Amino acid sequence: EILADLQRGNVRFWTNCAMRPERSAFERRGLISKQFPSVAILGCSDSRVPTEIVFDQGLGDLFVIRVAGNCLSTSTQASLQYAINHLKVKVVVVLGHEMCGAVKAAQLPQEKLEQEPSELEQ
């Protein structure tokens, strides 16, 4: 059911029928003290793939971790564990996309990679 809801939202996005489920001011205030997302998504930080928009979801519906190339690291894994253990999400999605610059950069020849900042090696 949860994956089907994401798929329906994605269809609405691609067919220009997105509902943009923004919440009322009253509902937004309710999210200040608690959240109940049903899905955790590890997605890319690429600005062309805004997770809530491409799945036509609103505030509080998704717990999103975004990092270039949607790589799993200590911090992203800890965020997913938090979502699973504390927020009780029912589904975890790893969301990739076409033409990912981070994935393309990771495939550069070794001599090119050595010219990049050392922080990118991690």
PDB file of C-alpha atoms in Angstrom:
ATOM      1  CA  GLU A   1       0.000   0.000   0.000  1.00  0.00           C
ATOM      2  CA  ILE A   2       2.775   2.452   0.918  1.00  0.00           C
ATOM      3  CA  LEU A   3       4.774   1.784  -2.262  1.00  0.00           C
ATOM      4  CA  ALA A   4       1.593   2.007  -4.314  1.00  0.00           C
ATOM      5  CA  ASP A   5       0.915   5.441  -2.800  1.00  0.00           C
ATOM      6  CA  LEU A   6       4.412   6.588  -3.804  1.00  0.00           C
ATOM      7  CA  GLN A   7       3.875   5.232  -7.319  1.00  0.00           C
ATOM      8  CA  ARG A   8       0.520   7.022  -7.633  1.00  0.00           C
ATOM      9  CA  GLY A   9       2.173  10.247  -6.470  1.00  0.00           C
ATOM     10  CA  ASN A  10       4.937   9.830  -9.038  1.00  0.00           C
ATOM     11  CA  VAL A  11       2.359   9.279 -11.783  1.00  0.00           C
ATOM     12  CA  ARG A  12       0.580  12.485 -10.718  1.00  0.00           C
ATOM     13  CA  PHE A  13       3.927  14.326 -10.896  1.00  0.00           C
ATOM     14  CA  TRP A  14       4.801  13.022 -14.382  1.00  0.00           C
ATOM     15  CA  THR A  15       1.315  13.645 -15.772  1.00  0.00           C
ATOM     16  CA  ASN A  16       1.171  17.219 -14.419  1.00  0.00           C
ATOM     17  CA  CYS A  17      -1.664  16.282 -12.073  1.00  0.00           C
ATOM     18  CA  ALA A  18       0.228  16.777  -8.801  1.00  0.00           C
ATOM     19  CA  MET A  19      -1.993  17.751  -5.890  1.00  0.00           C
ATOM     20  CA  ARG A  20       0.881  19.383  -3.936  1.00  0.00           C
ATOM     21  CA  PRO A  21      -0.587  18.242  -0.629  1.00  0.00           C
ATOM     22  CA  GLU A  22       0.415  21.249   1.450  1.00  0.00           C
ATOM     23  CA  ARG A  23      -0.999  21.279   4.924  1.00  0.00           C
ATOM     24  CA  SER A  24      -3.004  23.990   6.619  1.00  0.00           C
ATOM     25  CA  ALA A  25      -1.328  26.207   9.214  1.00  0.00           C
ATOM     26  CA  PHE A  26      -3.090  24.202  11.926  1.00  0.00           C
ATOM     27  CA  GLU A  27      -1.788  20.888  10.550  1.00  0.00           C
ATOM     28  CA  ARG A  28       1.753  22.300  10.175  1.00  0.00           C
ATOM     29  CA  ARG A  29       1.742  23.333  13.831  1.00  0.00           C
ATOM     30  CA  GLY A  30       0.929  19.734  14.722  1.00  0.00           C
ATOM     31  CA  LEU A  31       4.144  18.648  13.028  1.00  0.00           C
ATOM     32  CA  ILE A  32       6.277  20.856  15.283  1.00  0.00           C
ATOM     33  CA  SER A  33       6.262  18.369  18.155  1.00  0.00           C
ATOM     34  CA  LYS A  34       5.994  15.038  16.294  1.00  0.00           C
ATOM     35  CA  GLN A  35       6.249  13.384  12.925  1.00  0.00           C
ATOM     36  CA  PHE A  36       4.880  10.127  11.554  1.00  0.00           C
ATOM     37  CA  PRO A  37       6.413   9.486   8.126  1.00  0.00           C
ATOM     38  CA  SER A  38       5.641   6.067   6.676  1.00  0.00           C
ATOM     39  CA  VAL A  39       8.664   5.993   4.348  1.00  0.00           C
ATOM     40  CA  ALA A  40      12.383   6.742   4.708  1.00  0.00           C
ATOM     41  CA  ILE A  41      14.117   7.638   1.454  1.00  0.00           C
ATOM     42  CA  LEU A  42      17.856   7.720   0.852  1.00  0.00           C
ATOM     43  CA  GLY A  43      18.065   9.928  -2.220  1.00  0.00           C
ATOM     44  CA  CYS A  44      20.514  12.022  -4.156  1.00  0.00           C
ATOM     45  CA  SER A  45      21.054  15.670  -3.277  1.00  0.00           C
ATOM     46  CA  ASP A  46      20.709  16.564  -6.976  1.00  0.00           C
ATOM     47  CA  SER A  47      18.467  19.641  -7.215  1.00  0.00           C
ATOM     48  CA  ARG A  48      16.567  18.068 -10.106  1.00  0.00           C
ATOM     49  CA  VAL A  49      15.194  15.274  -7.911  1.00  0.00           C
ATOM     50  CA  PRO A  50      13.274  16.881  -5.004  1.00  0.00           C
ATOM     51  CA  THR A  51      11.882  13.780  -3.348  1.00  0.00           C
ATOM     52  CA  GLU A  52       8.654  15.180  -1.896  1.00  0.00           C
ATOM     53  CA  ILE A  53       7.773  16.788  -5.212  1.00  0.00           C
ATOM     54  CA  VAL A  54       8.473  13.778  -7.478  1.00  0.00           C
ATOM     55  CA  PHE A  55       6.318  11.608  -5.203  1.00  0.00           C
ATOM     56  CA  ASP A  56       3.692  14.350  -4.704  1.00  0.00           C
ATOM     57  CA  GLN A  57       3.929  14.083  -0.916  1.00  0.00           C
ATOM     58  CA  GLY A  58       3.468  16.732   1.736  1.00  0.00           C
ATOM     59  CA  LEU A  59       5.159  17.875   4.906  1.00  0.00           C
ATOM     60  CA  GLY A  60       5.702  15.036   7.354  1.00  0.00           C
ATOM     61  CA  ASP A  61       4.902  12.284   4.849  1.00  0.00           C
ATOM     62  CA  LEU A  62       8.498  11.258   4.071  1.00  0.00           C
ATOM     63  CA  PHE A  63      11.718  11.083   6.072  1.00  0.00           C
ATOM     64  CA  VAL A  64      14.332  12.044   3.485  1.00  0.00           C
ATOM     65  CA  ILE A  65      18.103  11.713   3.675  1.00  0.00           C
ATOM     66  CA  ARG A  66      19.806  13.369   0.699  1.00  0.00           C
ATOM     67  CA  VAL A  67      23.461  12.958  -0.200  1.00  0.00           C
ATOM     68  CA  ALA A  68      25.291  13.178  -3.529  1.00  0.00           C
ATOM     69  CA  GLY A  69      25.044   9.806  -5.230  1.00  0.00           C
ATOM     70  CA  ASN A  70      22.723   8.520  -2.468  1.00  0.00           C
ATOM     71  CA  CYS A  71      25.722   6.858  -0.807  1.00  0.00           C
ATOM     72  CA  LEU A  72      25.435   4.939   2.422  1.00  0.00           C
ATOM     73  CA  SER A  73      27.861   6.256   5.056  1.00  0.00           C
ATOM     74  CA  THR A  74      27.933   6.252   8.844  1.00  0.00           C
ATOM     75  CA  SER A  75      25.738   9.351   9.047  1.00  0.00           C
ATOM     76  CA  THR A  76      23.232   8.254   6.398  1.00  0.00           C
ATOM     77  CA  GLN A  77      22.985   4.811   7.966  1.00  0.00           C
ATOM     78  CA  ALA A  78      22.438   6.389  11.389  1.00  0.00           C
ATOM     79  CA  SER A  79      19.666   8.557   9.933  1.00  0.00           C
ATOM     80  CA  LEU A  80      17.975   5.501   8.430  1.00  0.00           C
ATOM     81  CA  GLN A  81      18.286   3.625  11.731  1.00  0.00           C
ATOM     82  CA  TYR A  82      16.660   6.586  13.496  1.00  0.00           C
ATOM     83  CA  ALA A  83      13.781   6.525  11.014  1.00  0.00           C
ATOM     84  CA  ILE A  84      13.292   2.779  11.442  1.00  0.00           C
ATOM     85  CA  ASN A  85      13.733   2.516  15.208  1.00  0.00           C
ATOM     86  CA  HIS A  86      12.251   5.798  16.441  1.00  0.00           C
ATOM     87  CA  LEU A  87       9.871   6.993  13.745  1.00  0.00           C
ATOM     88  CA  LYS A  88       8.743   3.442  12.904  1.00  0.00           C
ATOM     89  CA  VAL A  89       8.795   3.933   9.118  1.00  0.00           C
ATOM     90  CA  LYS A  90       7.369   0.929   7.301  1.00  0.00           C
ATOM     91  CA  VAL A  91       9.379   1.204   4.057  1.00  0.00           C
ATOM     92  CA  VAL A  92      12.942   2.233   3.159  1.00  0.00           C
ATOM     93  CA  VAL A  93      13.635   3.337  -0.418  1.00  0.00           C
ATOM     94  CA  VAL A  94      17.014   4.003  -2.049  1.00  0.00           C
ATOM     95  CA  LEU A  95      16.188   6.443  -4.818  1.00  0.00           C
ATOM     96  CA  GLY A  96      18.577   6.718  -7.746  1.00  0.00           C
ATOM     97  CA  HIS A  97      18.112   8.755 -10.895  1.00  0.00           C
ATOM     98  CA  GLU A  98      19.413   9.124 -14.430  1.00  0.00           C
ATOM     99  CA  MET A  99      22.429  11.313 -15.247  1.00  0.00           C
ATOM    100  CA  CYS A 100      23.716  11.426 -11.665  1.00  0.00           C
ATOM    101  CA  GLY A 101      26.810  13.624 -11.606  1.00  0.00           C
ATOM    102  CA  ALA A 102      28.139  12.029  -8.412  1.00  0.00           C
ATOM    103  CA  VAL A 103      27.984   8.541  -9.903  1.00  0.00           C
ATOM    104  CA  LYS A 104      29.586   9.809 -13.107  1.00  0.00           C
ATOM    105  CA  ALA A 105      32.386  11.484 -11.107  1.00  0.00           C
ATOM    106  CA  ALA A 106      33.021   8.264  -9.154  1.00  0.00           C
ATOM    107  CA  GLN A 107      33.736   6.521 -12.463  1.00  0.00           C
ATOM    108  CA  LEU A 108      36.510   8.929 -13.458  1.00  0.00           C
ATOM    109  CA  PRO A 109      39.966   7.471 -14.094  1.00  0.00           C
ATOM    110  CA  GLN A 110      42.190   7.210 -11.006  1.00  0.00           C
ATOM    111  CA  GLU A 111      44.474  10.064 -12.095  1.00  0.00           C
ATOM    112  CA  LYS A 112      41.465  12.410 -12.326  1.00  0.00           C
ATOM    113  CA  LEU A 113      40.119  11.264  -8.963  1.00  0.00           C
ATOM    114  CA  GLU A 114      43.464  12.026  -7.345  1.00  0.00           C
ATOM    115  CA  GLN A 115      43.039  15.668  -8.376  1.00  0.00           C
ATOM    116  CA  GLU A 116      39.800  15.965  -6.404  1.00  0.00           C
ATOM    117  CA  PRO A 117      39.658  17.117  -2.747  1.00  0.00           C
ATOM    118  CA  SER A 118      40.496  14.285  -0.335  1.00  0.00           C
ATOM    119  CA  GLU A 119      37.067  14.586   1.358  1.00  0.00           C
ATOM    120  CA  LEU A 120      35.486  13.203  -1.799  1.00  0.00           C
ATOM    121  CA  GLU A 121      37.363   9.910  -1.406  1.00  0.00           C
ATOM    122  CA  GLN A 122      35.147   8.909   1.484  1.00  0.00           C
TER     123      GLN A 122
END
